[in-house]
Amino acid sequence: MNPLQAIGRVFLKFLGTTGRLISFMALGLSHIVRPPYYPRIILRQMIDIGYYSLPVVGLTAVFAGMVLALQSYTGFSRFSAEGAIANVVVLSITRELGPVLAGLMVAGRIGASLAAEIGTMRVTEQIDALTTLSTNPMKYLVTPRLIAGITMFPLLVLVADVIGVFGGYLVAVYKLGFNPANYLQNTWDFLTAEDVNSGLVKAAVFGFIVSLMGCYHGYNSKGGAQGVGTATTNAVVSASILILCSDYILTEIFFAK
Amino acid sequence: MADTPKIQLRDVAKSFGRKVVLNGIDLDVGVGESVVIIGGSGTGKSVMLKSILGLMTPERGSIKVDGEEVIGMSTSERERVNHKFGMLFQGAALFDSLPVWENVSFGLLAEKRCDRKQAHEIAVQKLAQVGMNADVADLMPAELSGGMQKRVGLARAIAADPEIIFFDEPTTGLDPIMADVINDLIVKVTREVGATALSITHDMASARKIANRVAMLFEGKIIWQGPVEDIDHSGNAHVDQFIHGKADGPIQMAVRA
């Protein structure tokens, strides 16, 4: 085959997938403002995505904060700049590590679960059954999950911020011998509303990405168990890549001077 | 208007890539009639059913329900027409995350025809119609056997008292006794509801039991149709081979996809 033909085919496939994803996203979002609404489903998804992700996010955040304090101390002590540890920990956690680590962990947990659930519904004809029962599958399956992703991720990241800073505090105070009051004072002094807000905006975007990728790949899965497995893998991988890409873009928007 | 067929297909065609699945289907289903489409695996029976339900869009032809063209309808118009339909899927397609009673009354709740308490009561009544007791109502679908799931699927199909019920291979995967039970139930409930029935199957015992009229689909076309009593002397070699399950004859099974 002509190499140009192969490149063209890949490019056209990419454009096709992008177009399908954008129209899927637009359709899913458009149902947010179009009745009927499914408050019970939205609430259940919020509990699934928000409440049941708390242990994963909490554990990730506490260890990230602890490691960050320890590594910062190793580096900063060479320049007698140990006092900046509280600053580094709180800025890193609120601006970057909180949203990104929570996003990636929840992409694994929720992205995979959404793709597997909706994918199984697709291959067992449950999505077709919804249509025959006067229910729009996009409205019933996709929109509630998008709403839950967008609203729950910022709350998860808020929790991750607090727990991450607490992890740094534990290591700084109990291992490195910092004064607890000074450490907390430094943390508080360096923290600005912009740091937290930027993290929360990132979280909402990441939540949207994770739920969108889970729903999109699940909804379009084909075949049997293998198709669902592929959809699950694609959901997690594409969500993780998009999280890292959009993280850079959002950081540029918020902080590039 | 008394002669208007409940369902009318004219020159319906559908392909997947180069594979032509439906190649100009013409079929009428009269009011209150029970038509069974027979044909081998992969002959397009399910595609035809899904085209009528609006789950797939044919490339060519006309599909009318009560004289109203349904191809090209808007989503809201399609939902209105779908209110007339009930469907029993091949694998029952029950919603895993909902208890049996909510599966049965899903369509009623979706259309807000009753509150949840009434929906539970209606579900118990419909379950009784298919020979299941009230205890089953609160079980989850995964706790039921294949035959019981089919019965719940049947209860769901008749829950909204549809004008037309579709049966997609209703006895596939069931033992002969349970298959006969399902056949009896199909005859009983369609009579009780007063519905028109369109079924697809390759189970001849089922076809003989539930059909008023049988049509055979082969290579994307209806090659024979007539009253069920005539099937044994159809004069069509394809029909004869199929109903007697012979390997030799004009129908040659493809051993490769």
Short mmCIF file of C-alpha atoms in Angstrom, two decimals:
data_model
loop_
_atom_site.label_atom_id
_atom_site.label_comp_id
_atom_site.label_asym_id
_atom_site.label_seq_id
_atom_site.Cartn_x
_atom_site.Cartn_y
_atom_site.Cartn_z
CA MET A 1 0.00 0.00 0.00
CA ASN A 2 1.11 3.53 -0.77
CA PRO A 3 2.48 5.09 2.50
CA LEU A 4 0.61 8.32 1.82
CA GLN A 5 -2.58 6.33 1.44
CA ALA A 6 -1.96 4.66 4.81
CA ILE A 7 -1.30 8.01 6.51
CA GLY A 8 -4.40 9.48 4.90
CA ARG A 9 -6.50 6.56 6.06
CA VAL A 10 -5.27 6.93 9.65
CA PHE A 11 -5.88 10.69 9.52
CA LEU A 12 -9.41 10.25 8.15
CA LYS A 13 -10.13 7.67 10.86
CA PHE A 14 -8.89 10.11 13.49
CA LEU A 15 -11.11 12.86 12.09
CA GLY A 16 -14.09 10.51 12.00
CA THR A 17 -13.57 9.47 15.63
CA THR A 18 -13.12 13.09 16.73
CA GLY A 19 -16.31 14.10 14.94
CA ARG A 20 -18.27 11.25 16.49
CA LEU A 21 -16.91 12.08 19.95
CA ILE A 22 -17.84 15.76 19.59
CA SER A 23 -21.37 15.00 18.42
CA PHE A 24 -21.75 12.43 21.25
CA MET A 25 -20.56 15.07 23.75
CA ALA A 26 -22.88 17.74 22.36
CA LEU A 27 -25.85 15.40 22.46
CA GLY A 28 -25.05 14.28 26.02
CA LEU A 29 -24.68 17.86 27.23
CA SER A 30 -27.78 19.10 25.39
CA HIS A 31 -29.94 16.73 27.46
CA ILE A 32 -28.88 18.56 30.65
CA VAL A 33 -31.37 21.30 29.78
CA ARG A 34 -34.01 19.12 28.12
CA PRO A 35 -36.58 17.23 30.21
CA PRO A 36 -37.33 14.59 31.36
CA TYR A 37 -34.71 14.53 34.10
CA TYR A 38 -33.62 11.53 36.12
CA PRO A 39 -32.74 12.84 39.61
CA ARG A 40 -32.56 9.33 41.15
CA ILE A 41 -30.04 8.19 38.54
CA ILE A 42 -28.01 11.40 38.90
CA LEU A 43 -27.93 10.96 42.69
CA ARG A 44 -26.87 7.33 42.38
CA GLN A 45 -24.09 8.25 39.96
CA MET A 46 -22.95 11.05 42.28
CA ILE A 47 -22.69 8.55 45.14
CA ASP A 48 -20.85 6.04 42.90
CA ILE A 49 -18.42 8.57 41.50
CA GLY A 50 -18.04 10.81 44.54
CA TYR A 51 -18.55 8.87 47.75
CA TYR A 52 -17.13 5.51 46.68
CA SER A 53 -14.02 7.14 45.19
CA LEU A 54 -13.13 8.80 48.49
CA PRO A 55 -10.88 5.96 49.80
CA VAL A 56 -8.86 5.81 46.55
CA VAL A 57 -8.49 9.57 46.33
CA GLY A 58 -7.76 9.94 50.05
CA LEU A 59 -5.02 7.30 50.05
CA THR A 60 -3.45 8.71 46.89
CA ALA A 61 -3.48 12.24 48.31
CA VAL A 62 -2.07 11.40 51.73
CA PHE A 63 0.88 9.50 50.29
CA ALA A 64 1.48 12.12 47.59
CA GLY A 65 1.63 14.81 50.30
CA MET A 66 3.96 12.70 52.46
CA VAL A 67 6.36 11.90 49.61
CA LEU A 68 6.32 15.50 48.46
CA ALA A 69 7.34 16.76 51.92
CA LEU A 70 10.08 14.15 52.18
CA GLN A 71 11.51 14.80 48.70
CA SER A 72 11.30 18.56 49.08
CA TYR A 73 13.20 18.33 52.34
CA THR A 74 15.94 16.24 50.69
CA GLY A 75 16.38 18.84 47.97
CA PHE A 76 15.78 22.07 49.90
CA SER A 77 18.00 21.16 52.84
CA ARG A 78 21.02 21.47 50.50
CA PHE A 79 20.23 25.17 50.15
CA SER A 80 18.98 25.64 53.72
CA ALA A 81 15.53 26.34 52.29
CA GLU A 82 13.58 23.85 54.42
CA GLY A 83 11.14 26.61 55.35
CA ALA A 84 9.71 26.49 51.83
CA ILE A 85 8.46 22.93 52.24
CA ALA A 86 4.99 23.98 53.43
CA ASN A 87 4.75 26.30 50.44
CA VAL A 88 5.83 23.63 47.95
CA VAL A 89 3.49 21.03 49.39
CA VAL A 90 0.39 23.20 49.45
CA LEU A 91 0.96 24.71 45.99
CA SER A 92 1.82 21.38 44.38
CA ILE A 93 -1.13 19.64 45.93
CA THR A 94 -3.78 22.27 45.23
CA ARG A 95 -2.60 23.29 41.77
CA GLU A 96 -1.39 20.00 40.29
CA LEU A 97 -1.12 16.81 42.27
CA GLY A 98 -4.58 16.96 43.83
CA PRO A 99 -6.53 17.27 40.57
CA VAL A 100 -4.18 15.23 38.36
CA LEU A 101 -3.62 12.30 40.71
CA ALA A 102 -7.29 12.20 41.71
CA GLY A 103 -8.22 12.46 38.03
CA LEU A 104 -5.94 9.61 37.00
CA MET A 105 -6.95 7.37 39.89
CA VAL A 106 -10.64 7.98 39.32
CA ALA A 107 -10.14 7.56 35.56
CA GLY A 108 -9.01 4.02 36.40
CA ARG A 109 -11.87 3.37 38.79
CA ILE A 110 -14.81 5.23 37.24
CA GLY A 111 -13.79 5.39 33.57
CA ALA A 112 -13.37 1.62 33.51
CA SER A 113 -16.56 0.99 35.43
CA LEU A 114 -18.67 3.28 33.22
CA ALA A 115 -17.30 1.76 30.02
CA ALA A 116 -17.81 -1.80 31.29
CA GLU A 117 -21.34 -1.13 32.55
CA ILE A 118 -22.58 0.72 29.47
CA GLY A 119 -20.63 -1.60 27.15
CA THR A 120 -22.28 -4.65 28.72
CA MET A 121 -25.66 -2.94 28.35
CA ARG A 122 -24.86 -2.39 24.67
CA VAL A 123 -23.84 -5.98 23.90
CA THR A 124 -26.74 -7.48 25.88
CA GLU A 125 -29.25 -5.25 24.03
CA GLN A 126 -30.22 -3.37 27.21
CA ILE A 127 -29.64 -0.05 25.40
CA ASP A 128 -31.96 -1.18 22.60
CA ALA A 129 -34.46 -2.18 25.27
CA LEU A 130 -34.36 1.36 26.70
CA THR A 131 -35.33 2.77 23.31
CA THR A 132 -38.27 0.38 23.00
CA LEU A 133 -39.41 1.47 26.47
CA SER A 134 -39.77 5.13 25.45
CA THR A 135 -36.51 6.11 27.11
CA ASN A 136 -33.73 8.00 25.35
CA PRO A 137 -30.52 6.08 26.22
CA MET A 138 -28.37 9.22 25.95
CA LYS A 139 -30.59 11.04 28.41
CA TYR A 140 -30.91 8.07 30.77
CA LEU A 141 -27.37 6.69 30.70
CA VAL A 142 -24.96 9.37 29.53
CA THR A 143 -26.22 12.74 30.77
CA PRO A 144 -26.56 11.72 34.47
CA ARG A 145 -23.01 10.36 34.42
CA LEU A 146 -21.66 13.54 32.82
CA ILE A 147 -23.43 15.66 35.45
CA ALA A 148 -22.12 13.45 38.26
CA GLY A 149 -18.56 13.56 36.87
CA ILE A 150 -18.52 17.35 36.50
CA THR A 151 -19.96 18.01 39.96
CA MET A 152 -18.28 15.29 42.03
CA PHE A 153 -14.68 15.64 40.86
CA PRO A 154 -14.21 19.14 42.36
CA LEU A 155 -15.51 17.86 45.71
CA LEU A 156 -13.15 14.89 45.54
CA VAL A 157 -10.25 17.20 44.75
CA LEU A 158 -11.18 19.48 47.63
CA VAL A 159 -10.94 16.46 49.91
CA ALA A 160 -7.67 15.41 48.21
CA ASP A 161 -6.25 18.92 48.82
CA VAL A 162 -6.97 18.77 52.54
CA ILE A 163 -5.72 15.19 52.93
CA GLY A 164 -2.62 15.85 50.79
CA VAL A 165 -1.62 18.88 52.85
CA PHE A 166 -2.26 16.81 55.98
CA GLY A 167 0.09 14.09 54.63
CA GLY A 168 2.82 16.69 54.15
CA TYR A 169 2.14 17.99 57.64
CA LEU A 170 2.49 14.50 59.14
CA VAL A 171 5.93 13.95 57.60
CA ALA A 172 7.13 17.51 58.25
CA VAL A 173 6.07 17.51 61.90
CA TYR A 174 6.57 13.92 63.04
CA LYS A 175 9.54 12.87 60.90
CA LEU A 176 11.38 16.06 60.03
CA GLY A 177 10.74 17.85 63.31
CA PHE A 178 8.98 21.00 62.03
CA ASN A 179 7.01 23.13 64.45
CA PRO A 180 3.33 22.25 63.86
CA ALA A 181 1.99 25.78 64.33
CA ASN A 182 4.65 27.30 62.05
CA TYR A 183 4.06 24.69 59.37
CA LEU A 184 0.32 25.32 59.32
CA GLN A 185 0.86 29.09 59.42
CA ASN A 186 3.24 28.86 56.42
CA THR A 187 0.77 26.68 54.56
CA TRP A 188 -2.04 29.14 55.18
CA ASP A 189 0.08 32.21 54.33
CA PHE A 190 1.18 30.90 50.95
CA LEU A 191 -2.17 29.56 49.86
CA THR A 192 -4.32 31.79 47.65
CA ALA A 193 -7.87 31.36 46.45
CA GLU A 194 -6.56 31.16 42.88
CA ASP A 195 -4.53 28.05 43.71
CA VAL A 196 -7.56 26.21 45.02
CA ASN A 197 -9.93 27.54 42.36
CA SER A 198 -7.66 26.56 39.48
CA GLY A 199 -7.46 23.04 40.92
CA LEU A 200 -11.22 22.86 41.20
CA VAL A 201 -11.76 24.03 37.62
CA LYS A 202 -9.25 21.43 36.47
CA ALA A 203 -11.12 18.84 38.51
CA ALA A 204 -14.44 19.69 36.82
CA VAL A 205 -12.79 19.37 33.40
CA PHE A 206 -11.14 16.07 34.35
CA GLY A 207 -14.45 14.77 35.73
CA PHE A 208 -16.11 15.62 32.46
CA ILE A 209 -13.33 13.90 30.48
CA VAL A 210 -13.43 10.72 32.58
CA SER A 211 -17.21 10.34 32.43
CA LEU A 212 -17.35 11.29 28.74
CA MET A 213 -14.67 8.77 27.76
CA GLY A 214 -16.25 6.01 29.87
CA CYS A 215 -19.69 6.64 28.37
CA TYR A 216 -18.46 7.12 24.79
CA HIS A 217 -16.39 3.96 24.61
CA GLY A 218 -18.99 1.90 26.46
CA TYR A 219 -21.85 3.19 24.31
CA ASN A 220 -20.01 2.37 21.10
CA SER A 221 -18.63 -1.00 22.14
CA LYS A 222 -19.17 -3.88 19.73
CA GLY A 223 -19.05 -7.64 19.89
CA GLY A 224 -19.11 -9.54 23.16
CA ALA A 225 -16.84 -9.69 26.17
CA GLN A 226 -13.80 -8.78 24.08
CA GLY A 227 -15.53 -5.64 22.80
CA VAL A 228 -16.38 -4.57 26.34
CA GLY A 229 -12.77 -5.22 27.42
CA THR A 230 -11.46 -3.10 24.56
CA ALA A 231 -13.92 -0.32 25.39
CA THR A 232 -12.79 -0.37 29.02
CA THR A 233 -9.12 -0.15 28.10
CA ASN A 234 -9.76 2.63 25.59
CA ALA A 235 -11.81 4.59 28.12
CA VAL A 236 -9.05 4.54 30.75
CA VAL A 237 -6.18 5.20 28.34
CA SER A 238 -7.92 8.01 26.43
CA ALA A 239 -9.16 9.65 29.65
CA SER A 240 -5.66 9.53 31.18
CA ILE A 241 -4.03 11.06 28.09
CA LEU A 242 -6.69 13.75 27.77
CA ILE A 243 -6.34 14.60 31.48
CA LEU A 244 -2.59 15.18 31.08
CA CYS A 245 -3.05 17.19 27.86
CA SER A 246 -5.84 19.35 29.24
CA ASP A 247 -3.87 19.83 32.47
CA TYR A 248 -1.11 21.55 30.51
CA ILE A 249 -3.58 23.70 28.57
CA LEU A 250 -5.43 24.75 31.74
CA THR A 251 -2.15 25.51 33.53
CA GLU A 252 -1.16 27.73 30.60
CA ILE A 253 -4.49 29.52 30.82
CA PHE A 254 -4.34 30.03 34.59
CA PHE A 255 -0.69 30.66 35.35
CA ALA A 256 1.28 31.55 32.21
CA LYS A 257 2.34 35.17 32.53
CA MET B 1 -59.03 2.21 7.00
CA ALA B 2 -59.92 -1.26 8.26
CA ASP B 3 -57.65 -2.80 5.64
CA THR B 4 -54.59 -0.75 6.60
CA PRO B 5 -51.95 -3.22 7.80
CA LYS B 6 -50.63 -2.68 11.30
CA ILE B 7 -47.11 -2.97 9.91
CA GLN B 8 -46.19 -2.62 6.25
CA LEU B 9 -42.70 -3.03 4.77
CA ARG B 10 -41.97 -2.21 1.14
CA ASP B 11 -38.63 -2.77 -0.59
CA VAL B 12 -36.69 -2.44 2.68
CA ALA B 13 -32.93 -2.81 2.17
CA LYS B 14 -30.01 -2.68 4.59
CA SER B 15 -26.33 -3.47 4.10
CA PHE B 16 -23.30 -3.54 6.39
CA GLY B 17 -20.33 -2.60 4.25
CA ARG B 18 -20.43 -4.95 1.28
CA LYS B 19 -22.68 -7.44 3.01
CA VAL B 20 -26.26 -7.05 1.86
CA VAL B 21 -28.50 -8.21 4.72
CA LEU B 22 -31.96 -7.06 3.61
CA ASN B 23 -32.52 -6.86 -0.13
CA GLY B 24 -36.00 -5.53 -0.73
CA ILE B 25 -38.30 -6.91 1.96
CA ASP B 26 -42.06 -6.69 1.36
CA LEU B 27 -44.27 -7.72 4.27
CA ASP B 28 -47.71 -6.86 5.66
CA VAL B 29 -48.84 -7.70 9.19
CA GLY B 30 -52.57 -7.28 9.72
CA VAL B 31 -54.28 -6.04 12.87
CA GLY B 32 -54.38 -8.78 15.53
CA GLU B 33 -52.36 -11.14 13.36
CA SER B 34 -49.40 -13.18 14.61
CA VAL B 35 -46.72 -13.40 11.94
CA VAL B 36 -43.56 -15.43 12.44
CA ILE B 37 -40.48 -14.82 10.31
CA ILE B 38 -38.34 -17.91 9.96
CA GLY B 39 -34.87 -18.19 8.49
CA GLY B 40 -31.36 -19.33 9.25
CA SER B 41 -28.89 -17.52 11.46
CA GLY B 42 -27.51 -14.37 9.86
CA THR B 43 -30.30 -14.00 7.31
CA GLY B 44 -31.28 -10.57 8.64
CA LYS B 45 -34.29 -11.41 10.82
CA SER B 46 -33.07 -9.31 13.74
CA VAL B 47 -32.00 -6.48 11.41
CA MET B 48 -35.52 -6.38 9.99
CA LEU B 49 -37.03 -6.22 13.47
CA LYS B 50 -34.61 -3.51 14.57
CA SER B 51 -35.40 -1.51 11.44
CA ILE B 52 -39.11 -1.53 12.32
CA LEU B 53 -38.29 -0.51 15.91
CA GLY B 54 -36.13 2.38 14.71
CA LEU B 55 -32.94 0.92 16.19
CA MET B 56 -31.47 0.73 12.68
CA THR B 57 -32.17 2.86 9.63
CA PRO B 58 -32.66 1.07 6.30
CA GLU B 59 -30.94 2.49 3.24
CA ARG B 60 -34.00 2.11 1.09
CA GLY B 61 -37.68 1.33 1.27
CA SER B 62 -40.69 2.19 3.36
CA ILE B 63 -41.84 1.03 6.80
CA LYS B 64 -45.34 2.04 7.88
CA VAL B 65 -46.97 1.51 11.25
CA ASP B 66 -50.75 2.04 11.17
CA GLY B 67 -50.24 3.60 7.75
CA GLU B 68 -47.72 6.14 9.05
CA GLU B 69 -44.24 6.22 7.52
CA VAL B 70 -41.68 5.78 10.33
CA ILE B 71 -38.42 6.04 8.37
CA GLY B 72 -37.08 9.57 8.70
CA MET B 73 -39.31 10.44 11.66
CA SER B 74 -38.02 12.90 14.27
CA THR B 75 -36.94 11.48 17.64
CA SER B 76 -40.09 12.71 19.41
CA GLU B 77 -42.38 11.29 16.72
CA ARG B 78 -40.46 8.03 16.87
CA GLU B 79 -40.96 7.89 20.65
CA ARG B 80 -44.69 8.39 20.13
CA VAL B 81 -44.81 5.47 17.67
CA ASN B 82 -42.65 3.33 19.97
CA HIS B 83 -45.36 3.67 22.65
CA LYS B 84 -47.33 1.19 20.54
CA PHE B 85 -44.57 -1.41 20.78
CA GLY B 86 -43.57 -4.05 23.27
CA MET B 87 -40.48 -6.16 22.69
CA LEU B 88 -39.16 -9.42 24.07
CA PHE B 89 -35.42 -9.55 23.36
CA GLN B 90 -33.52 -12.73 22.59
CA GLY B 91 -31.53 -12.57 25.83
CA ALA B 92 -34.40 -10.85 27.70
CA ALA B 93 -32.20 -7.70 28.02
CA LEU B 94 -33.31 -7.03 31.59
CA PHE B 95 -31.65 -4.09 33.32
CA ASP B 96 -29.14 -5.64 35.75
CA SER B 97 -29.17 -2.70 38.12
CA LEU B 98 -32.93 -2.69 38.70
CA PRO B 99 -35.12 -5.19 40.58
CA VAL B 100 -37.55 -7.31 38.59
CA TRP B 101 -40.61 -5.15 39.37
CA GLU B 102 -38.84 -2.00 38.16
CA ASN B 103 -37.78 -3.81 34.99
CA VAL B 104 -41.39 -4.82 34.31
CA SER B 105 -42.86 -1.37 34.94
CA PHE B 106 -39.92 0.57 33.46
CA GLY B 107 -41.91 1.83 30.46
CA LEU B 108 -44.82 2.95 32.65
CA LEU B 109 -42.48 4.87 34.96
CA ALA B 110 -40.61 6.36 32.00
CA GLU B 111 -43.88 7.64 30.55
CA LYS B 112 -44.96 8.79 34.05
CA ARG B 113 -48.19 6.86 33.70
CA CYS B 114 -48.14 5.94 37.42
CA ASP B 115 -46.19 6.46 40.64
CA ARG B 116 -43.71 3.92 41.98
CA LYS B 117 -46.22 2.27 44.34
CA GLN B 118 -48.74 1.73 41.54
CA ALA B 119 -45.92 0.59 39.24
CA HIS B 120 -45.01 -2.11 41.78
CA GLU B 121 -48.62 -3.31 41.90
CA ILE B 122 -48.90 -3.37 38.10
CA ALA B 123 -45.60 -5.26 37.87
CA VAL B 124 -46.90 -7.92 40.27
CA GLN B 125 -50.08 -8.27 38.15
CA LYS B 126 -48.08 -8.61 34.94
CA LEU B 127 -45.76 -11.13 36.56
CA ALA B 128 -48.83 -13.14 37.57
CA GLN B 129 -49.97 -13.05 33.92
CA VAL B 130 -46.75 -14.82 32.95
CA GLY B 131 -47.06 -17.33 35.79
CA MET B 132 -44.66 -15.78 38.31
CA ASN B 133 -45.51 -15.04 41.90
CA ALA B 134 -45.07 -11.77 43.75
CA ASP B 135 -41.90 -12.91 45.56
CA VAL B 136 -39.97 -12.60 42.31
CA ALA B 137 -40.77 -8.89 42.03
CA ASP B 138 -38.09 -7.81 44.48
CA LEU B 139 -35.33 -10.10 43.18
CA MET B 140 -32.57 -8.85 40.90
CA PRO B 141 -32.42 -10.24 37.33
CA ALA B 142 -29.10 -12.01 38.05
CA GLU B 143 -30.91 -14.16 40.62
CA LEU B 144 -33.24 -15.63 37.97
CA SER B 145 -32.76 -18.57 35.60
CA GLY B 146 -32.77 -18.01 31.82
CA GLY B 147 -36.40 -19.16 31.51
CA MET B 148 -37.51 -16.90 34.35
CA GLN B 149 -35.68 -13.95 32.78
CA LYS B 150 -37.56 -14.61 29.54
CA ARG B 151 -40.83 -14.58 31.45
CA VAL B 152 -39.92 -11.29 33.13
CA GLY B 153 -38.98 -9.95 29.68
CA LEU B 154 -42.41 -11.02 28.45
CA ALA B 155 -44.09 -9.32 31.43
CA ARG B 156 -42.12 -6.17 30.59
CA ALA B 157 -43.15 -6.39 26.93
CA ILE B 158 -46.86 -6.47 27.83
CA ALA B 159 -46.71 -4.10 30.81
CA ALA B 160 -47.84 -1.03 28.88
CA ASP B 161 -50.57 -2.97 27.00
CA PRO B 162 -48.88 -2.46 23.63
CA GLU B 163 -50.68 -2.67 20.29
CA ILE B 164 -47.79 -4.54 18.67
CA ILE B 165 -45.42 -7.01 20.36
CA PHE B 166 -42.14 -8.16 18.83
CA PHE B 167 -40.55 -11.44 19.86
CA ASP B 168 -36.89 -11.91 18.98
CA GLU B 169 -36.12 -15.64 19.10
CA PRO B 170 -38.20 -16.12 22.25
CA THR B 171 -37.22 -19.75 22.85
CA THR B 172 -33.52 -19.66 22.02
CA GLY B 173 -31.37 -21.14 24.76
CA LEU B 174 -34.27 -22.71 26.65
CA ASP B 175 -34.94 -26.39 27.27
CA PRO B 176 -37.89 -27.83 25.25
CA ILE B 177 -40.31 -27.76 28.17
CA MET B 178 -39.52 -24.17 29.13
CA ALA B 179 -39.64 -23.24 25.43
CA ASP B 180 -43.16 -24.66 25.25
CA VAL B 181 -44.14 -22.78 28.41
CA ILE B 182 -42.89 -19.52 26.81
CA ASN B 183 -44.76 -20.34 23.57
CA ASP B 184 -47.99 -20.91 25.50
CA LEU B 185 -47.47 -17.66 27.39
CA ILE B 186 -46.86 -15.74 24.16
CA VAL B 187 -50.13 -17.07 22.69
CA LYS B 188 -51.99 -16.36 25.94
CA VAL B 189 -50.71 -12.84 26.59
CA THR B 190 -50.99 -11.60 23.02
CA ARG B 191 -54.58 -12.80 23.02
CA GLU B 192 -55.26 -11.17 26.39
CA VAL B 193 -53.68 -7.87 25.38
CA GLY B 194 -55.28 -8.11 21.91
CA ALA B 195 -51.98 -7.26 20.29
CA THR B 196 -50.54 -7.80 16.85
CA ALA B 197 -47.44 -9.99 17.09
CA LEU B 198 -44.35 -10.19 14.90
CA SER B 199 -41.85 -12.85 15.91
CA ILE B 200 -38.62 -14.10 14.49
CA THR B 201 -37.33 -17.54 15.23
CA HIS B 202 -35.62 -20.57 13.78
CA ASP B 203 -37.42 -22.86 16.20
CA MET B 204 -40.14 -24.54 14.12
CA ALA B 205 -42.03 -25.85 17.15
CA SER B 206 -42.30 -22.27 18.35
CA ALA B 207 -43.32 -21.00 14.92
CA ARG B 208 -46.07 -23.59 14.58
CA LYS B 209 -47.44 -22.75 17.99
CA ILE B 210 -47.50 -18.97 17.92
CA ALA B 211 -48.04 -18.13 14.23
CA ASN B 212 -51.16 -17.41 12.21
CA ARG B 213 -48.94 -16.79 9.25
CA VAL B 214 -45.31 -17.69 8.51
CA ALA B 215 -42.84 -15.91 6.22
CA MET B 216 -39.42 -17.22 5.31
CA LEU B 217 -36.47 -14.90 4.92
CA PHE B 218 -33.60 -16.01 2.70
CA GLU B 219 -30.79 -13.97 1.20
CA GLY B 220 -32.41 -10.72 2.27
CA LYS B 221 -35.84 -11.39 0.75
CA ILE B 222 -39.12 -12.98 1.82
CA ILE B 223 -39.15 -16.07 -0.40
CA TRP B 224 -42.39 -17.59 0.85
CA GLN B 225 -45.26 -16.63 3.08
CA GLY B 226 -48.54 -18.26 3.93
CA PRO B 227 -50.80 -19.59 6.69
CA VAL B 228 -49.01 -21.76 9.24
CA GLU B 229 -51.22 -24.71 8.19
CA ASP B 230 -49.69 -24.57 4.70
CA ILE B 231 -46.08 -24.71 5.76
CA ASP B 232 -45.75 -28.46 5.37
CA HIS B 233 -46.91 -28.29 1.75
CA SER B 234 -45.50 -24.94 0.75
CA GLY B 235 -44.07 -26.22 -2.51
CA ASN B 236 -40.92 -24.25 -1.78
CA ALA B 237 -37.72 -26.26 -1.58
CA HIS B 238 -36.05 -23.71 0.73
CA VAL B 239 -38.94 -23.86 3.19
CA ASP B 240 -39.03 -27.65 3.07
CA GLN B 241 -35.32 -27.89 3.77
CA PHE B 242 -35.54 -25.40 6.61
CA ILE B 243 -38.55 -26.85 8.42
CA HIS B 244 -37.12 -30.36 8.23
CA GLY B 245 -33.64 -29.20 9.23
CA LYS B 246 -31.84 -30.98 6.37
CA ALA B 247 -28.25 -30.27 5.41
CA ASP B 248 -28.94 -31.13 1.77
CA GLY B 249 -30.98 -28.74 -0.30
CA PRO B 250 -30.91 -25.34 -1.95
CA ILE B 251 -29.81 -23.60 1.28
CA GLN B 252 -26.06 -24.00 1.62
CA MET B 253 -24.62 -22.90 4.94
CA ALA B 254 -21.53 -20.74 4.63
CA VAL B 255 -18.73 -22.32 6.63
CA ARG B 256 -16.69 -19.14 6.48
CA ALA B 257 -17.84 -15.65 7.42
#
